[in-house]
Coordinates of C-alpha atoms and ligand atoms in Angstrom, one line a residue:
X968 CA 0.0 0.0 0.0
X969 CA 1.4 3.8 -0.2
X970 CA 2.6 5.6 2.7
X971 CA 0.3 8.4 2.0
X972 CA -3.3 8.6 1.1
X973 CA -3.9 9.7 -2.3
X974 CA -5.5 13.3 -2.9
X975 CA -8.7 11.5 -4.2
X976 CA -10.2 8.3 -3.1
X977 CA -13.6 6.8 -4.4
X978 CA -16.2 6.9 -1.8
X979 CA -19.0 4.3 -2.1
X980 CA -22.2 5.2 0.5
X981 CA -25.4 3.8 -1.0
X982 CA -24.0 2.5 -4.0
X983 CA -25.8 -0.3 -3.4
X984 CA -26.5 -2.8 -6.3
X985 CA -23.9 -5.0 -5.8
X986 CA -23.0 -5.2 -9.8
X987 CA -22.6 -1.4 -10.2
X988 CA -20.7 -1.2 -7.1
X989 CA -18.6 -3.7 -8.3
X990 CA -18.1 -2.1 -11.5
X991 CA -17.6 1.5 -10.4
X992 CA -14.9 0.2 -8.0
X993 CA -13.4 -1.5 -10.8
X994 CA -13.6 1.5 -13.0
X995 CA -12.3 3.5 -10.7
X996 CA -9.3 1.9 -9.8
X997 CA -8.5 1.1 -13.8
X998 CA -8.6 4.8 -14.1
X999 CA -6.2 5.5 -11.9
X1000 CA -7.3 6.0 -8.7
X1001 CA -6.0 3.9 -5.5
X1002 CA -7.9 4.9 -2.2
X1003 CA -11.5 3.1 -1.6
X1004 CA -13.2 4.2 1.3
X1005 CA -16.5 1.9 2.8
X1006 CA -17.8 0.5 5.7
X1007 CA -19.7 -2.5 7.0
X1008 CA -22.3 -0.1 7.4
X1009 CA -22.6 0.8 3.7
X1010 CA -23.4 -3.3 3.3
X1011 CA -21.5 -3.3 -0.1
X1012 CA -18.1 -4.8 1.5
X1013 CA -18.7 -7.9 -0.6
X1014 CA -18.9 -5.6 -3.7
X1015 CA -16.1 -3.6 -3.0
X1016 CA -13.9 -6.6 -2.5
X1017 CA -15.2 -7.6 -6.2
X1018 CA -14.4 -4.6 -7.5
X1019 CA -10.9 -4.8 -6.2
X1020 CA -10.3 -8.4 -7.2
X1021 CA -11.4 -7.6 -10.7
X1022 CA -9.4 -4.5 -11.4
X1023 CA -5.7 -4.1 -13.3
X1024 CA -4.3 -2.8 -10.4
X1025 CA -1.5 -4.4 -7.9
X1026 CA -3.2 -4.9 -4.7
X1027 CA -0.1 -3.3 -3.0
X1028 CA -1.2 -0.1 -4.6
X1029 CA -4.3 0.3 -3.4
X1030 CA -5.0 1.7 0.1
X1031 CA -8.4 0.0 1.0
X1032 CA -10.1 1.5 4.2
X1033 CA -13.5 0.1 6.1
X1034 CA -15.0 1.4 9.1
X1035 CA -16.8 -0.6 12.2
X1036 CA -20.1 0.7 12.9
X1037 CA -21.4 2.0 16.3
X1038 CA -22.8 -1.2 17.2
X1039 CA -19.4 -3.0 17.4
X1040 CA -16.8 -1.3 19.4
X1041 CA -16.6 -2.9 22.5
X1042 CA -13.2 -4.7 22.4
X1043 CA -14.6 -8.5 21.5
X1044 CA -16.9 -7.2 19.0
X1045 CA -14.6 -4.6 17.2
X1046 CA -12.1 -8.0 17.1
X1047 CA -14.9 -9.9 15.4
X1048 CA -16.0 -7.4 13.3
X1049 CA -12.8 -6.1 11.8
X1050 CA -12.3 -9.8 10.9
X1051 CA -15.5 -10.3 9.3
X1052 CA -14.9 -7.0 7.2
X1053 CA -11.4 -8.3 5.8
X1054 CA -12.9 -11.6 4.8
X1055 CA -15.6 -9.6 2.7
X1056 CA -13.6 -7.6 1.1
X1057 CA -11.2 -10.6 0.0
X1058 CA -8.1 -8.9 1.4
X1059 CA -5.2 -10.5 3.7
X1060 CA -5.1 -6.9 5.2
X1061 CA -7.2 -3.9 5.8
X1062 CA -5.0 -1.0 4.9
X1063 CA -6.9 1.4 7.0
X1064 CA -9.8 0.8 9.4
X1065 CA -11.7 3.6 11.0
X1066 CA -13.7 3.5 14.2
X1067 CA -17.0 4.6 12.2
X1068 CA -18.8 7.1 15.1
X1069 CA -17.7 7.8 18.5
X1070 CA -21.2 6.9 19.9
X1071 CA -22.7 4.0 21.5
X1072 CA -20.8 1.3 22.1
X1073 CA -17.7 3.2 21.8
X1074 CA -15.3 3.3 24.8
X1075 CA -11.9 4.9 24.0
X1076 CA -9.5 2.5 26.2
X1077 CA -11.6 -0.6 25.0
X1078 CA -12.3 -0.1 21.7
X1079 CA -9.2 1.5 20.8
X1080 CA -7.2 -1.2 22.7
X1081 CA -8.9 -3.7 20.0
X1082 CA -7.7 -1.5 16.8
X1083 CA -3.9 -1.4 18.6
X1084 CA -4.3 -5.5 18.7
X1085 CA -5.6 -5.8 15.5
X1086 CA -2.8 -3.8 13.8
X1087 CA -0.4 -5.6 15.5
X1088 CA -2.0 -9.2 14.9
X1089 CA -2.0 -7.8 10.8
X1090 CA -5.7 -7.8 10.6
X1091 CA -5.0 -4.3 9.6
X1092 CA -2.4 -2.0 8.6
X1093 CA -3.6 1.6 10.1
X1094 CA -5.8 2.9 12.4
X1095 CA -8.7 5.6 12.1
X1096 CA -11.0 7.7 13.8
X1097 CA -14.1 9.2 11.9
X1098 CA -16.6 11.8 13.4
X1099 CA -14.8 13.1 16.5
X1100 CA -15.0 16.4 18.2
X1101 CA -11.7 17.7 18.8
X1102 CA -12.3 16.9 22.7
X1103 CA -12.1 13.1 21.5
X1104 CA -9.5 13.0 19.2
X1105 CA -7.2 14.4 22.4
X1106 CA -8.3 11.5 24.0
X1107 CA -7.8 9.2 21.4
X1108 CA -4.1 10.4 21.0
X1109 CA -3.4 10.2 24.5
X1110 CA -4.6 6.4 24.8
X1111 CA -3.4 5.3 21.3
X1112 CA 0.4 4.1 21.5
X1113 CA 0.9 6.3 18.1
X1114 CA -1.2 9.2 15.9
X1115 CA -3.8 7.6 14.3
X1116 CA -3.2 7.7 10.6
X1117 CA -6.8 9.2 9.6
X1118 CA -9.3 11.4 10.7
X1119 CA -12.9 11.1 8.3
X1120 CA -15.3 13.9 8.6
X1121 CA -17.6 15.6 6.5
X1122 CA -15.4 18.8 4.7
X1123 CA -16.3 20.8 2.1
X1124 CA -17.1 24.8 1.3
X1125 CA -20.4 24.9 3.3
X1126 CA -18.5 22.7 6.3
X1127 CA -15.0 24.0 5.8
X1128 CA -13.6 22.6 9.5
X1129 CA -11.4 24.9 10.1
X1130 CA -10.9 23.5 14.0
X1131 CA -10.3 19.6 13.2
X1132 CA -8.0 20.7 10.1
X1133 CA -5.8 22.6 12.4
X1134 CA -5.5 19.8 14.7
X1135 CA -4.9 17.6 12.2
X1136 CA -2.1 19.7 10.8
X1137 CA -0.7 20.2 14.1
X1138 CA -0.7 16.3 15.4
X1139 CA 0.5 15.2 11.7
X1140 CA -2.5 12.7 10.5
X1141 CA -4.5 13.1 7.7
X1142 CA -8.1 14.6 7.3
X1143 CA -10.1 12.8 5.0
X1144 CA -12.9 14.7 3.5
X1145 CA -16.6 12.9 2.9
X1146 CA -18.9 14.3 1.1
X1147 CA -16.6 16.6 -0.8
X1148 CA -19.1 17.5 -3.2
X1149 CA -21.9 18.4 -0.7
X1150 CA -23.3 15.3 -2.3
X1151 CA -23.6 16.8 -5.3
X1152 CA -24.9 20.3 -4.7
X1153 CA -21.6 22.2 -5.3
X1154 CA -23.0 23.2 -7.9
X1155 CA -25.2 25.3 -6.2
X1156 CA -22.8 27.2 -4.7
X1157 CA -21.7 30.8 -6.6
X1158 CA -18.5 31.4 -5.4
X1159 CA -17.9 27.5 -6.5
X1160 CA -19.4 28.2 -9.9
X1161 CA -17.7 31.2 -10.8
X1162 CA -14.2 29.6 -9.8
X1163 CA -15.6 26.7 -12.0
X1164 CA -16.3 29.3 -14.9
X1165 CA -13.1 30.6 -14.7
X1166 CA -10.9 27.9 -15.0
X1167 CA -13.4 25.9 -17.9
X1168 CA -13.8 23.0 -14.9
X1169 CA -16.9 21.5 -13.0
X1170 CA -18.2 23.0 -9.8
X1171 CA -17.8 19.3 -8.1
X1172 CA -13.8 20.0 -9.9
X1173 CA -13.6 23.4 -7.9
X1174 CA -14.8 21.6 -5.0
X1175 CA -12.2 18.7 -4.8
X1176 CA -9.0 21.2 -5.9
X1177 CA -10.1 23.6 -3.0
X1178 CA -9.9 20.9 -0.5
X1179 CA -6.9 18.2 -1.4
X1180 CA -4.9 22.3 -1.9
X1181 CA -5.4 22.0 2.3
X1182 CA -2.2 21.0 3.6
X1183 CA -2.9 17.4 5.3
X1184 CA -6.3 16.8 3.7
X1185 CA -7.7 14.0 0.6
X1186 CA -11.1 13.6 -0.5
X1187 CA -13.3 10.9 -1.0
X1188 CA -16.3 11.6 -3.4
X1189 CA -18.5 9.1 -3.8
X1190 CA -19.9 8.4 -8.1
X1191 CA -21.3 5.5 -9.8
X1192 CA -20.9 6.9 -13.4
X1193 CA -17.9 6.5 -15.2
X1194 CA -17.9 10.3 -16.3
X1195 CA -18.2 11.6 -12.6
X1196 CA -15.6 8.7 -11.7
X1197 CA -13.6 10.7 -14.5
X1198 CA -14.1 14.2 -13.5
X1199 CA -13.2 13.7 -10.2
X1200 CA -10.3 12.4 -10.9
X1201 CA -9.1 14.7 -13.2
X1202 CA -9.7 18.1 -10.3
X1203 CA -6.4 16.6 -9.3
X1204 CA -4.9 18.7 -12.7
X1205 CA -7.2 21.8 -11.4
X1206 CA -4.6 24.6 -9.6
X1207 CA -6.5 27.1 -8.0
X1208 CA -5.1 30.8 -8.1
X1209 CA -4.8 32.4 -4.4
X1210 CA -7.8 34.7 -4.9
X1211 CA -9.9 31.7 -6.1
X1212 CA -9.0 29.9 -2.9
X1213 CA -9.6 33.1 -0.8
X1214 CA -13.7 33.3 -2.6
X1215 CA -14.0 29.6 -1.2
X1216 CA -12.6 30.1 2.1
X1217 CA -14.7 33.5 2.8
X1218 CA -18.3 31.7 2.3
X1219 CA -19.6 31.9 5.9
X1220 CA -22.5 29.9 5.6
X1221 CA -22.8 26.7 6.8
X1222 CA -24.4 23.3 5.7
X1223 CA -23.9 20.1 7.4
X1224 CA -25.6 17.1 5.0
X1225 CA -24.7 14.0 7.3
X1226 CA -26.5 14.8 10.7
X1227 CA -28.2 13.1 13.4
X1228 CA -29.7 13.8 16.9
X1229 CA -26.9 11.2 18.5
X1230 CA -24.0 12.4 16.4
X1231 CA -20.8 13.8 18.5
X1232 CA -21.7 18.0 17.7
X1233 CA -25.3 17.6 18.8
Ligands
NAP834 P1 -20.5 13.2 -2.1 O1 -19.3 12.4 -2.5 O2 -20.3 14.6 -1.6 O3 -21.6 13.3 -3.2 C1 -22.1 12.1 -3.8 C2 -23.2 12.6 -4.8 O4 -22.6 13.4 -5.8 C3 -23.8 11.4 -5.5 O5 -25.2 11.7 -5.7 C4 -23.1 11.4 -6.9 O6 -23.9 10.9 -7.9 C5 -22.8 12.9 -7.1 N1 -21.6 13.2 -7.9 C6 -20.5 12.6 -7.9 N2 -19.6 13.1 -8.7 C7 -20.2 14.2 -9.3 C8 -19.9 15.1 -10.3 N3 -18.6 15.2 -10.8 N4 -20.8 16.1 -10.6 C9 -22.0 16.0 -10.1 N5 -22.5 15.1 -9.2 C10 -21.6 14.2 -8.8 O7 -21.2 12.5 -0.9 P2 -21.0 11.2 0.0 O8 -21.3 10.0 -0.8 O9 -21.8 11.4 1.3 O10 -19.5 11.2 0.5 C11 -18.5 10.6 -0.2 C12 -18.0 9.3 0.6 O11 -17.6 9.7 1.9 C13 -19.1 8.3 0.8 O12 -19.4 7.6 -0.3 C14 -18.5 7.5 1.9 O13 -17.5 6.6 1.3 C15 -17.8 8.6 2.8 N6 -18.7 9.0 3.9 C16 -18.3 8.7 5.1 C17 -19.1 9.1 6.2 C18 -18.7 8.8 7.6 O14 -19.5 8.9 8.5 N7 -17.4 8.5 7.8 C19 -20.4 9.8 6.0 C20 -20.7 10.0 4.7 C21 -19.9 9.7 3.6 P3 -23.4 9.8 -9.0 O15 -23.1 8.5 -8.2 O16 -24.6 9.6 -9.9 O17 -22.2 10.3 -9.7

């Protein structure tokens, strides 16, 4: 796998039907791309794991990242779980596995205690945290026995994170951005559009340039059409100019798209 996470990965919430999944994966990764976020939440692990299989690619170039669900982070069941995840997704090793919400079930000595022993049973290769407040990723890095390798939250113009990139910049881990494209409604954005104008590029391009330009952060939009697949690849071509970046980082409205009354911020 690479050391570093690539500026964009392919994200794959509710791309459900197993064979497009499958086949989105696979175009994906014969396109060029080499990060493939899901989760045993998402109930496409099976898919994925087809995808993967069925692509030109050398497995050791693709990092391949899974989450465990609320549900399943006490230490026996985030064991279990994290077992059952590899085997779905047909890999000796899960390059990166995230703890998917710090909610319910989730205890930070006990469930992170179960990540620590999987890494170092090589049921995984890295360990990540998704949907902390910044309260919890301190004590995550305290009980951890090193920085995580990933932080996951949502990240894009109307939910620019200032806070969590900062702290990610500062403890040297990576933020990974979901729902870079707002899920989909960049494009109703002005100050995305007329940066998109500008340069003859998409709005969801804008979008994904903008971000992976933020020292320490990669994105992970999420398409089941080979020409959004495409695009999104290509924003990694897209240089933003200073004052387009300054447009973007000026909006001071705010948008959160992936919310819910037990979520960490509420
Ligand atoms: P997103 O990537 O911001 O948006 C996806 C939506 O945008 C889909 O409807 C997609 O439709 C559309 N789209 C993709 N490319 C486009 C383009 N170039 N132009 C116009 N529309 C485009 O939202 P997301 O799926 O929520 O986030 C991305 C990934 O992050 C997820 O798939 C998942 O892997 C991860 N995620 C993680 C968490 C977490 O709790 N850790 C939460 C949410 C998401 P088409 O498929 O038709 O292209």
């Amino acid at each position: 796998m690479t050391d570093d996470l690539p500026e964009i990965g392919i994200g794959t919430y509710e791309n459900n039907d197993p064979v497009v999944c499958e086949e989105s994966v696979e175009t994906a990764l014969n396109l060029g791309y080499r990060h493939v976020d899901t989760a045993e939440g998402y109930e496409n692990e099976d898919a994925v794991g087809e995808g993967i299989a069925a692509a030109d690619v050398d497995r050791e170039d693709v990092l391949v990242a899974t989450k465990v669900s609320p549900d399943h982070l006490t230490y026996d069941a985030a064991v279990e779980h994290a077992r059952e995840s590899r085997e779905r997704l047909r890999l000796d090793v899960v390059d990166l596995l995230y703890v998917h919400w710090p909610i319910r079930t989730y205890a930070a000595e006990d469930t992170l205690a179960a990540f620590e022993d999987l890494r170092d049973d090589g049921v995984i290769r890295r360990i990540g945290l998704s949907n902390f407040r910044v309260d919890q990723l301190d004590e995550a890095l305290e009980v951890l026995d090193s920085t995580p390798f990933a932080h996951q939250v949502e990240c894009h113009p109307l939910l620019q994170q200032d806070e969590l990139r900062a702290h990610a910049r500062e403890h040297g881990y990576t933020l990974v951005a979901y729902s870079p494209l707002a899920k989909g409604e960049v494009s109703e954005i002005p100050e995305v559009v007329e940066v998109a104008e500008k340069h003859d590029a998409t709005p969801a391009q804008v979008s994904l340039a903008w971000l992976t330009g933020k020292e320490n952060v990669v994105a992970i939009p999420k398409s089941e059409s080979e020409a959004h697949i495409r695009e999104n690849l290509e924003a990694r071509d897209l240089e933003l100019d200073d004052e387009d970046e300054a447009k973007i980082d000026a909006i001071d409205r705010e948008k959160r798209y992936v919310d819910f009354e037990e979520a960490p911020w509420n």
